[in-house]
Coordinates of N, CA and C in Angstrom, one line a residue:
M1 N -5.8 43.9 -84.6 CA -6.9 44.1 -83.8 C -8.4 43.9 -84.5
A2 N -9.2 43.2 -84.3 CA -10.2 43.1 -84.9 C -11.7 43.9 -84.2
T3 N -12.2 44.5 -84.8 CA -13.4 45.5 -84.5 C -14.6 44.6 -84.9
W4 N -15.3 44.6 -83.7 CA -16.8 44.0 -83.9 C -17.6 45.0 -84.4
A5 N -18.6 44.7 -85.2 CA -19.6 45.3 -85.6 C -21.1 44.7 -84.8
R6 N -21.8 45.9 -84.5 CA -23.1 45.3 -83.9 C -23.9 45.2 -84.9
T7 N -24.9 44.4 -84.8 CA -26.1 44.3 -85.5 C -27.4 44.9 -85.1
S8 N -27.8 45.7 -86.1 CA -29.1 46.4 -85.7 C -30.2 45.8 -85.7
R9 N -30.5 44.6 -86.2 CA -31.7 43.9 -86.3 C -31.6 42.7 -85.2
P10 N -32.7 42.5 -84.8 CA -32.6 41.4 -84.0 C -32.4 39.9 -84.4
L11 N -32.2 39.1 -83.6 CA -31.4 38.0 -84.0 C -32.7 37.0 -84.5
A12 N -32.7 36.2 -85.6 CA -33.7 35.5 -86.3 C -34.1 34.3 -85.2
S13 N -35.5 33.9 -85.3 CA -35.9 33.0 -84.4 C -35.8 31.5 -85.3
H14 N -35.1 30.8 -84.5 CA -35.0 29.1 -85.5 C -35.9 28.4 -84.7
A15 N -36.9 28.9 -83.5 CA -37.6 27.8 -82.9 C -38.9 27.2 -83.5
S16 N -39.2 27.8 -84.7 CA -40.4 27.5 -85.3 C -40.6 26.1 -85.6
G17 N -41.4 25.4 -85.0 CA -41.8 23.8 -85.4 C -41.1 22.9 -84.4
R18 N -40.4 23.5 -83.3 CA -39.8 22.9 -82.1 C -41.0 22.7 -81.3
T19 N -40.9 21.8 -80.4 CA -41.6 21.4 -79.3 C -41.0 21.3 -78.2
L20 N -41.8 22.2 -76.8 CA -41.0 22.2 -75.8 C -41.9 21.1 -74.6
I21 N -41.2 20.2 -74.2 CA -42.0 19.1 -73.4 C -41.6 19.3 -72.0
V22 N -42.9 19.9 -71.0 CA -42.5 19.7 -69.7 C -43.0 18.6 -68.9
M23 N -42.3 18.0 -68.2 CA -42.6 16.8 -67.4 C -43.1 17.7 -66.0
E24 N -44.4 17.3 -65.7 CA -44.7 17.6 -64.5 C -44.4 16.6 -63.3
S25 N -44.0 16.5 -62.0 CA -43.8 15.7 -61.0 C -45.2 15.1 -60.7
R26 N -45.1 14.1 -60.3 CA -46.4 13.4 -60.0 C -47.4 13.9 -58.7
S27 N -46.6 14.5 -58.1 CA -47.2 15.0 -57.2 C -46.2 16.2 -56.6
N28 N -46.7 16.8 -55.4 CA -46.3 18.3 -54.8 C -45.2 18.0 -53.9
L29 N -44.1 17.8 -54.2 CA -43.1 17.6 -53.4 C -42.7 18.4 -51.8
A30 N -43.3 19.7 -52.0 CA -43.3 20.9 -51.0 C -44.4 20.1 -49.7
A31 N -45.5 19.4 -50.3 CA -46.5 18.9 -49.5 C -46.2 17.6 -49.0
D32 N -45.4 16.6 -50.0 CA -45.2 15.3 -49.9 C -44.0 14.9 -48.9
L33 N -42.9 15.7 -49.1 CA -41.8 15.2 -48.3 C -41.6 15.5 -47.0
P34 N -42.5 16.6 -46.1 CA -42.6 16.4 -44.8 C -43.3 15.3 -44.3
V35 N -44.4 14.9 -44.8 CA -45.1 13.9 -44.6 C -44.3 12.7 -44.4
L36 N -43.5 12.6 -45.4 CA -42.7 11.3 -45.9 C -41.8 11.4 -44.9
Y37 N -41.1 12.5 -44.6 CA -39.9 12.7 -43.5 C -40.6 12.2 -42.3
R38 N -41.5 12.5 -41.7 CA -42.3 12.3 -40.4 C -42.7 10.7 -40.5
A39 N -42.9 10.2 -41.6 CA -43.2 8.8 -41.5 C -41.9 8.0 -41.5
A40 N -40.8 8.4 -42.2 CA -39.6 7.6 -42.1 C -39.0 7.8 -40.4
L41 N -39.2 8.9 -39.8 CA -38.8 9.0 -38.9 C -39.6 8.1 -37.6
D42 N -40.8 8.2 -37.8 CA -41.7 7.4 -36.9 C -41.2 5.9 -37.0
A43 N -40.9 5.5 -38.5 CA -40.5 3.9 -38.6 C -39.1 3.8 -38.0
V44 N -38.6 4.7 -38.1 CA -37.0 4.5 -37.4 C -37.3 4.4 -35.9
D45 N -38.1 5.1 -35.4 CA -38.4 5.1 -33.7 C -38.9 4.0 -33.5
V46 N -39.9 3.3 -34.1 CA -40.5 1.7 -33.9 C -39.0 0.8 -34.1
L47 N -38.2 0.9 -34.9 CA -37.0 -0.1 -34.9 C -36.2 0.2 -33.5
S48 N -36.0 1.7 -33.2 CA -35.2 2.1 -32.2 C -36.1 1.4 -30.5
Q49 N -37.1 1.3 -30.6 CA -37.7 0.7 -29.7 C -38.0 -1.0 -29.4
F50 N -37.3 -1.7 -30.6 CA -37.0 -2.9 -30.6 C -35.6 -3.3 -30.3
G51 N -34.6 -2.0 -29.9 CA -33.6 -2.5 -29.3 C -32.4 -2.0 -30.6
R52 N -32.9 -2.0 -31.7 CA -31.8 -1.7 -32.5 C -31.6 -0.5 -33.0
R53 N -31.1 0.3 -31.9 CA -30.5 1.5 -31.8 C -29.3 2.0 -32.8
Q54 N -28.5 1.1 -32.9 CA -27.2 1.5 -33.9 C -27.8 1.7 -35.3
E55 N -28.7 0.8 -35.8 CA -29.3 0.8 -37.0 C -30.3 1.9 -37.0
A56 N -31.0 2.0 -36.2 CA -31.8 3.2 -36.2 C -31.0 4.6 -36.2
T57 N -30.1 4.8 -35.8 CA -29.3 6.1 -35.9 C -29.1 6.3 -37.2
K58 N -28.2 5.4 -37.6 CA -27.6 5.4 -38.9 C -28.7 5.6 -40.1
L59 N -30.1 5.1 -39.9 CA -31.3 5.4 -40.6 C -31.6 6.8 -40.4
R60 N -31.7 7.2 -39.1 CA -32.5 8.6 -38.7 C -31.4 9.6 -39.4
D61 N -30.1 9.2 -39.2 CA -29.0 10.3 -39.9 C -29.1 10.3 -41.3
R62 N -29.4 9.3 -41.9 CA -29.8 9.4 -43.7 C -30.9 10.2 -43.8
A63 N -31.8 9.9 -43.3 CA -33.1 10.9 -43.3 C -32.8 12.0 -42.9
I64 N -32.2 12.7 -42.1 CA -31.9 14.0 -41.8 C -31.0 14.7 -43.0
R65 N -30.3 14.0 -43.3 CA -29.3 14.4 -44.5 C -30.2 14.6 -45.8
A66 N -30.9 13.5 -46.1 CA -31.7 13.6 -47.2 C -32.8 15.0 -47.1
Y67 N -33.3 14.9 -46.1 CA -34.3 16.2 -45.9 C -33.6 17.5 -45.8
S68 N -32.2 17.5 -45.4 CA -31.5 18.5 -45.4 C -31.3 19.3 -46.7
R69 N -31.0 18.5 -48.0 CA -30.6 18.9 -49.1 C -31.7 19.0 -49.8
A70 N -31.7 19.2 -51.3 CA -32.5 19.6 -52.3 C -33.9 18.7 -52.2
W71 N -35.1 19.5 -52.2 CA -36.5 18.6 -52.2 C -36.7 18.3 -53.5
D72 N -36.0 17.1 -53.9 CA -36.3 16.7 -55.1 C -36.6 15.3 -55.3
E73 N -36.6 14.4 -56.2 CA -36.9 13.1 -56.5 C -35.9 12.0 -55.8
A74 N -34.7 12.5 -55.9 CA -34.0 11.9 -55.2 C -34.1 11.8 -53.8
C75 N -34.5 13.0 -53.0 CA -34.7 13.1 -51.8 C -35.8 12.0 -51.2
R76 N -36.9 12.2 -52.3 CA -38.0 11.3 -51.9 C -37.8 10.0 -51.9
R77 N -37.0 9.5 -52.8 CA -36.4 7.8 -52.9 C -35.5 7.8 -51.9
D78 N -34.7 8.6 -51.1 CA -34.0 8.0 -50.1 C -34.8 8.1 -48.8
L79 N -35.9 9.0 -48.6 CA -36.7 9.0 -47.5 C -37.5 7.6 -47.5
E80 N -38.3 7.3 -48.8 CA -39.0 6.2 -48.9 C -38.0 4.7 -48.5
D81 N -36.8 4.9 -49.0 CA -35.7 3.9 -48.3 C -35.6 3.8 -47.2
V82 N -35.2 4.7 -46.5 CA -35.1 4.8 -45.0 C -36.5 4.3 -44.2
Q83 N -37.6 4.5 -44.8 CA -38.9 4.1 -44.4 C -39.0 2.7 -44.4
G84 N -38.7 2.1 -45.7 CA -38.8 0.8 -45.9 C -38.0 -0.1 -45.1
K85 N -36.6 0.3 -45.1 CA -35.8 -0.4 -44.3 C -36.1 -0.5 -42.8
A86 N -36.4 0.4 -42.4 CA -37.0 0.7 -41.0 C -37.9 -0.3 -40.5
V87 N -39.1 -0.3 -41.6 CA -40.1 -0.9 -41.3 C -40.0 -2.5 -41.8
A88 N -39.2 -2.7 -42.7 CA -38.7 -4.2 -42.9 C -37.7 -4.8 -41.3
A89 N -36.9 -4.1 -41.1 CA -36.1 -4.5 -40.0 C -37.0 -4.6 -38.6
S90 N -37.8 -3.7 -38.6 CA -38.7 -3.7 -37.4 C -39.7 -5.0 -37.4
A91 N -40.3 -5.4 -38.8 CA -40.8 -6.5 -38.9 C -40.3 -7.9 -38.4
V92 N -39.1 -8.0 -38.9 CA -38.1 -9.0 -38.6 C -37.9 -9.0 -37.1
E93 N -37.6 -7.9 -36.8 CA -37.4 -7.9 -35.0 C -38.7 -8.5 -34.4
A94 N -39.8 -8.1 -34.9 CA -41.1 -8.4 -34.2 C -41.2 -9.8 -34.0
T95 N -41.1 -10.6 -35.7 CA -41.1 -11.9 -35.9 C -40.1 -12.7 -34.8
R96 N -39.0 -12.3 -34.9 CA -38.2 -13.0 -34.1 C -38.4 -12.8 -32.7
S97 N -38.7 -11.8 -31.9 CA -39.1 -11.6 -30.6 C -40.3 -12.1 -30.0
G98 N -41.4 -12.1 -31.1 CA -42.4 -12.6 -30.7 C -43.6 -11.4 -30.0
R99 N -42.6 -10.2 -30.2 CA -43.3 -8.7 -29.8 C -44.4 -8.4 -31.2
P100 N -45.3 -7.6 -31.0 CA -46.2 -6.8 -31.9 C -45.6 -5.7 -32.3
L101 N -45.7 -5.1 -33.5 CA -45.3 -3.7 -34.0 C -46.2 -3.0 -33.2
P102 N -45.6 -1.8 -32.8 CA -46.7 -0.9 -32.1 C -47.6 -0.4 -32.9
G103 N -48.8 -0.3 -32.6 CA -50.0 0.0 -33.2 C -50.7 -1.0 -33.9
A104 N -50.0 -2.4 -33.7 CA -50.6 -3.5 -34.5 C -51.5 -4.4 -33.1
L105 N -52.8 -4.7 -33.4 CA -53.4 -5.3 -32.2 C -53.5 -6.7 -32.7

């Protein structure tokens, strides 16, 4: 059975000469994500108004899942993707139907 001896001196620091690089986010996620979430849901609502309710429901559910988990860059990308898909699908539907996008004059 081995006995362990305790050291009475502090551990030596080997960090001299090392550099710690800290990457800062390009923006404040806590401020940006609620705005992006609202914009994504608004875009999904427009898609729903064009009658594409099944697609709108899937995109809305995806936005809710993204917003409900960690607020990180992955969440931002998911919300941006949801918004982009909803806007693109609404534009296609507006062109196909001849109806203007809501808010467009």
